[in-house]
GROMACS .gro file of C-alpha atoms in nm:
model
  223
    1MET     CA    1  -2.210  -0.414   1.539
    2LYS     CA    2  -2.351  -0.074   1.463
    3LYS     CA    3  -2.120   0.220   1.420
    4SER     CA    4  -2.278   0.401   1.716
    5SER     CA    5  -2.211   0.103   1.943
    6VAL     CA    6  -1.845   0.099   1.841
    7ILE     CA    7  -1.813   0.469   1.920
    8VAL     CA    8  -1.974   0.420   2.262
    9LEU     CA    9  -1.739   0.128   2.335
   10ILE     CA   10  -1.434   0.337   2.240
   11ILE     CA   11  -1.555   0.623   2.460
   12VAL     CA   12  -1.605   0.388   2.755
   13ILE     CA   13  -1.256   0.243   2.710
   14LEU     CA   14  -1.104   0.591   2.694
   15ILE     CA   15  -1.287   0.693   3.010
   16LEU     CA   16  -1.159   0.384   3.192
   17VAL     CA   17  -0.802   0.440   3.075
   18VAL     CA   18  -0.803   0.810   3.167
   19GLY     CA   19  -0.977   0.738   3.496
   20SER     CA   20  -0.725   0.470   3.594
   21ASN     CA   21  -0.444   0.719   3.530
   22SER     CA   22  -0.608   1.002   3.723
   23PHE     CA   23  -0.586   0.857   4.076
   24TYR     CA   24  -0.312   0.721   4.298
   25ILE     CA   25  -0.288   0.596   4.655
   26THR     CA   26  -0.035   0.696   4.919
   27LYS     CA   27   0.014   0.410   5.166
   28GLU     CA   28   0.066   0.452   5.538
   29ASN     CA   29   0.431   0.338   5.532
   30GLU     CA   30   0.550   0.544   5.235
   31TYR     CA   31   0.586   0.886   5.077
   32THR     CA   32   0.468   0.950   4.723
   33VAL     CA   33   0.649   1.183   4.486
   34VAL     CA   34   0.460   1.344   4.196
   35LYS     CA   35   0.662   1.440   3.888
   36GLN     CA   36   0.543   1.635   3.588
   37PHE     CA   37   0.769   1.606   3.284
   38GLY     CA   38   1.053   1.499   3.514
   39LYS     CA   39   1.013   1.783   3.765
   40ILE     CA   40   0.888   1.722   4.119
   41VAL     CA   41   0.564   1.914   4.168
   42ALA     CA   42   0.435   1.755   4.490
   43THR     CA   43   0.515   1.509   4.768
   44ASN     CA   44   0.273   1.340   5.007
   45ASP     CA   45   0.344   1.193   5.349
   46THR     CA   46  -0.006   1.101   5.464
   47ALA     CA   47  -0.208   0.803   5.351
   48GLY     CA   48  -0.501   0.853   5.115
   49LEU     CA   49  -0.643   0.858   4.762
   50ARG     CA   50  -0.535   1.149   4.544
   51VAL     CA   51  -0.584   1.289   4.196
   52LYS     CA   52  -0.316   1.355   3.936
   53ILE     CA   53  -0.307   1.476   3.577
   54PRO     CA   54  -0.331   1.163   3.365
   55PHE     CA   55  -0.029   1.079   3.148
   56ALA     CA   56   0.142   1.412   3.224
   57GLN     CA   57   0.224   1.324   3.585
   58THR     CA   58   0.401   1.015   3.717
   59ILE     CA   59   0.410   0.875   4.071
   60SER     CA   60   0.695   0.712   4.261
   61SER     CA   61   0.699   0.586   4.618
   62VAL     CA   62   0.967   0.624   4.886
   63PRO     CA   63   0.966   0.405   5.199
   64LYS     CA   64   0.914   0.569   5.537
   65ALA     CA   65   1.025   0.269   5.742
   66THR     CA   66   1.354   0.257   5.929
   67GLN     CA   67   1.617   0.073   5.728
   68ILE     CA   68   1.933  -0.105   5.837
   69TYR     CA   69   2.267  -0.076   5.665
   70ASP     CA   70   2.552  -0.307   5.764
   71LEU     CA   71   2.881  -0.125   5.708
   72PRO     CA   72   3.183  -0.319   5.580
   73SER     CA   73   3.442  -0.395   5.848
   74SER     CA   74   3.723  -0.139   5.855
   75GLU     CA   75   4.050  -0.069   6.033
   76VAL     CA   76   4.079   0.231   6.265
   77ILE     CA   77   4.361   0.369   6.476
   78THR     CA   78   4.308   0.451   6.844
   79SER     CA   79   4.463   0.747   7.024
   80ASP     CA   80   4.743   0.521   7.154
   81LYS     CA   81   4.824   0.415   6.796
   82LYS     CA   82   4.666   0.069   6.816
   83THR     CA   83   4.489  -0.078   6.515
   84MET     CA   84   4.139  -0.222   6.563
   85ILE     CA   85   3.888  -0.380   6.328
   86VAL     CA   86   3.542  -0.226   6.369
   87ASP     CA   87   3.221  -0.382   6.237
   88ALA     CA   88   2.914  -0.160   6.274
   89TYR     CA   89   2.561  -0.111   6.147
   90VAL     CA   90   2.337   0.191   6.100
   91LEU     CA   91   1.964   0.254   6.135
   92TRP     CA   92   1.833   0.528   5.906
   93HIS     CA   93   1.515   0.654   5.743
   94VAL     CA   94   1.397   0.910   5.490
   95THR     CA   95   1.275   1.241   5.635
   96ASP     CA   96   1.239   1.449   5.317
   97ALA     CA   97   1.117   1.261   5.010
   98LYS     CA   98   1.183   1.555   4.777
   99ALA     CA   99   1.546   1.602   4.881
  100TYR     CA  100   1.597   1.225   4.883
  101THR     CA  101   1.471   1.201   4.525
  102GLN     CA  102   1.657   1.506   4.397
  103THR     CA  103   1.997   1.426   4.549
  104LEU     CA  104   1.998   1.044   4.556
  105ASN     CA  105   1.741   0.963   4.286
  106ALA     CA  106   1.544   0.783   4.560
  107SER     CA  107   1.800   0.501   4.542
  108THR     CA  108   1.865   0.295   4.855
  109GLN     CA  109   2.200   0.184   4.717
  110THR     CA  110   2.311   0.543   4.653
  111ALA     CA  111   2.194   0.645   5.002
  112GLN     CA  112   2.394   0.363   5.158
  113GLY     CA  113   2.702   0.483   4.969
  114ARG     CA  114   2.668   0.830   5.123
  115ILE     CA  115   2.600   0.681   5.467
  116ASP     CA  116   2.906   0.457   5.436
  117VAL     CA  117   3.140   0.754   5.385
  118ILE     CA  118   2.981   0.973   5.654
  119VAL     CA  119   2.969   0.702   5.921
  120TYR     CA  120   3.318   0.569   5.849
  121ASN     CA  121   3.461   0.918   5.892
  122ALA     CA  122   3.268   0.958   6.218
  123ILE     CA  123   3.395   0.622   6.347
  124LYS     CA  124   3.754   0.708   6.254
  125THR     CA  125   3.732   1.054   6.415
  126THR     CA  126   3.567   0.926   6.734
  127ILE     CA  127   3.787   0.622   6.789
  128SER     CA  128   4.104   0.817   6.719
  129SER     CA  129   4.020   1.019   7.033
  130MET     CA  130   3.996   0.704   7.248
  131SER     CA  131   4.256   0.460   7.375
  132GLN     CA  132   4.234   0.091   7.291
  133ASP     CA  133   4.141   0.007   7.651
  134GLU     CA  134   3.854   0.258   7.644
  135LEU     CA  135   3.733   0.122   7.312
  136ILE     CA  136   3.739  -0.245   7.415
  137ALA     CA  137   3.575  -0.171   7.750
  138SER     CA  138   3.306   0.056   7.610
  139ARG     CA  139   3.153  -0.055   7.281
  140ASP     CA  140   2.797   0.073   7.329
  141THR     CA  141   2.817   0.100   7.705
  142ALA     CA  142   2.927   0.397   7.911
  143VAL     CA  143   3.286   0.514   7.872
  144ALA     CA  144   3.478   0.724   8.121
  145ILE     CA  145   3.609   1.043   7.958
  146GLU     CA  146   3.835   1.323   8.071
  147ASN     CA  147   3.673   1.630   8.224
  148ASN     CA  148   3.859   1.859   7.983
  149GLU     CA  149   3.695   1.710   7.674
  150THR     CA  150   3.472   1.972   7.513
  151GLU     CA  151   3.414   1.815   7.173
  152PHE     CA  152   3.098   1.641   7.291
  153GLU     CA  153   2.951   1.903   7.525
  154ASP     CA  154   2.617   1.889   7.346
  155LEU     CA  155   2.558   1.531   7.459
  156GLU     CA  156   2.378   1.429   7.771
  157ILE     CA  157   2.640   1.358   8.038
  158ASN     CA  158   2.572   1.161   8.355
  159ASP     CA  159   2.778   1.233   8.664
  160ILE     CA  160   2.852   0.933   8.884
  161GLU     CA  161   2.997   0.982   9.228
  162SER     CA  162   3.191   0.683   9.356
  163SER     CA  163   3.253   0.631   9.727
  164THR     CA  164   3.357   0.369   9.980
  165THR     CA  165   3.158   0.293  10.294
  166ASP     CA  166   3.242   0.112  10.615
  167GLU     CA  167   3.038  -0.172  10.769
  168GLU     CA  168   2.791   0.078  10.914
  169GLY     CA  169   2.733   0.243  10.580
  170ASN     CA  170   2.929   0.561  10.654
  171ILE     CA  171   3.124   0.719  10.370
  172ILE     CA  172   3.496   0.690  10.442
  173ASP     CA  173   3.641   0.783  10.105
  174GLU     CA  174   3.493   0.983   9.822
  175ALA     CA  175   3.639   0.988   9.472
  176GLU     CA  176   3.610   1.256   9.207
  177ASP     CA  177   3.305   1.271   8.984
  178VAL     CA  178   3.334   1.058   8.673
  179GLN     CA  179   3.166   1.162   8.351
  180ILE     CA  180   3.041   0.886   8.126
  181ILE     CA  181   2.917   0.885   7.769
  182VAL     CA  182   2.798   0.618   7.525
  183ILE     CA  183   3.001   0.561   7.207
  184SER     CA  184   2.691   0.554   6.986
  185ASP     CA  185   2.603   0.903   7.112
  186ARG     CA  186   2.953   1.024   7.036
  187LEU     CA  187   2.922   0.888   6.682
  188LEU     CA  188   2.584   1.053   6.627
  189SER     CA  189   2.723   1.381   6.757
  190CYS     CA  190   3.015   1.356   6.516
  191ILE     CA  191   2.778   1.284   6.225
  192GLY     CA  192   2.556   1.579   6.315
  193ASP     CA  193   2.330   1.696   6.033
  194GLN     CA  194   2.551   1.583   5.744
  195CYS     CA  195   2.273   1.361   5.609
  196ALA     CA  196   2.005   1.632   5.612
  197GLN     CA  197   2.100   1.753   5.263
  198TYR     CA  198   2.006   1.409   5.131
  199GLY     CA  199   1.668   1.401   5.306
  200ILE     CA  200   1.769   1.118   5.538
  201GLU     CA  201   1.845   1.082   5.908
  202ILE     CA  202   2.071   0.835   6.089
  203THR     CA  203   1.908   0.740   6.418
  204GLU     CA  204   2.150   0.475   6.549
  205VAL     CA  205   2.510   0.370   6.493
  206LYS     CA  206   2.591   0.047   6.672
  207ILE     CA  207   2.925  -0.135   6.689
  208LYS     CA  208   2.872  -0.509   6.649
  209THR     CA  209   3.227  -0.632   6.674
  210LEU     CA  210   3.565  -0.502   6.788
  211ASP     CA  211   3.861  -0.716   6.695
  212LEU     CA  212   4.235  -0.709   6.642
  213PRO     CA  213   4.391  -0.743   6.296
  214ASN     CA  214   4.490  -1.103   6.225
  215GLU     CA  215   4.861  -1.021   6.232
  216ASN     CA  216   4.826  -0.883   6.589
  217LYS     CA  217   4.614  -1.159   6.742
  218GLU     CA  218   4.888  -1.418   6.786
  219ALA     CA  219   5.121  -1.172   6.962
  220VAL     CA  220   4.841  -1.061   7.195
  221TYR     CA  221   4.742  -1.420   7.280
  222GLN     CA  222   5.105  -1.510   7.355
  223ARG     CA  223   5.146  -1.207   7.578
   0.00000   0.00000   0.00000
């Protein structure tokens, strides 16, 4: 092989290598984070083909999709000093790829660790303001609350007017308005924007199971 042919071949190979390192694709269901010498210089949240500086810049992807995290079961104390076992799960997603990468190193496991602490504290705070009867009756359905509660004023409250009618449909007794609220909304209100600093958002907190501690079950069944 002639020397000129070898040079041409080397040039072609270099062009291919540089070219393959000059482009990257952002998919529809992900963010891409561009780093230059370890520093974030750009993030992308729309799908498409883009150009980067070959070798100097690296690309990492962060999922956009909603993720589920199943919290470990934990004991909580109700307002009437009863112990309950709560098993819950969380739906969350990344809203800010830059913050997510900077604070959590774009690690799902690290994010779940933060979520675990935040949600557990919210569950403990919320349930400690409810009696055991309210908790068992409510789960993720409507719960009657006292009119003097102001901690959750920012939530959407539905007023229900209960009444009794006679055979002809006439109202014969009218009770006071009852305010109702869903536990999952109370939990989200308690969580607030604590996750924003990590570039993530919790969209749902659902209680799967409410149970008594094993040492209490036998006494309850006997009673």
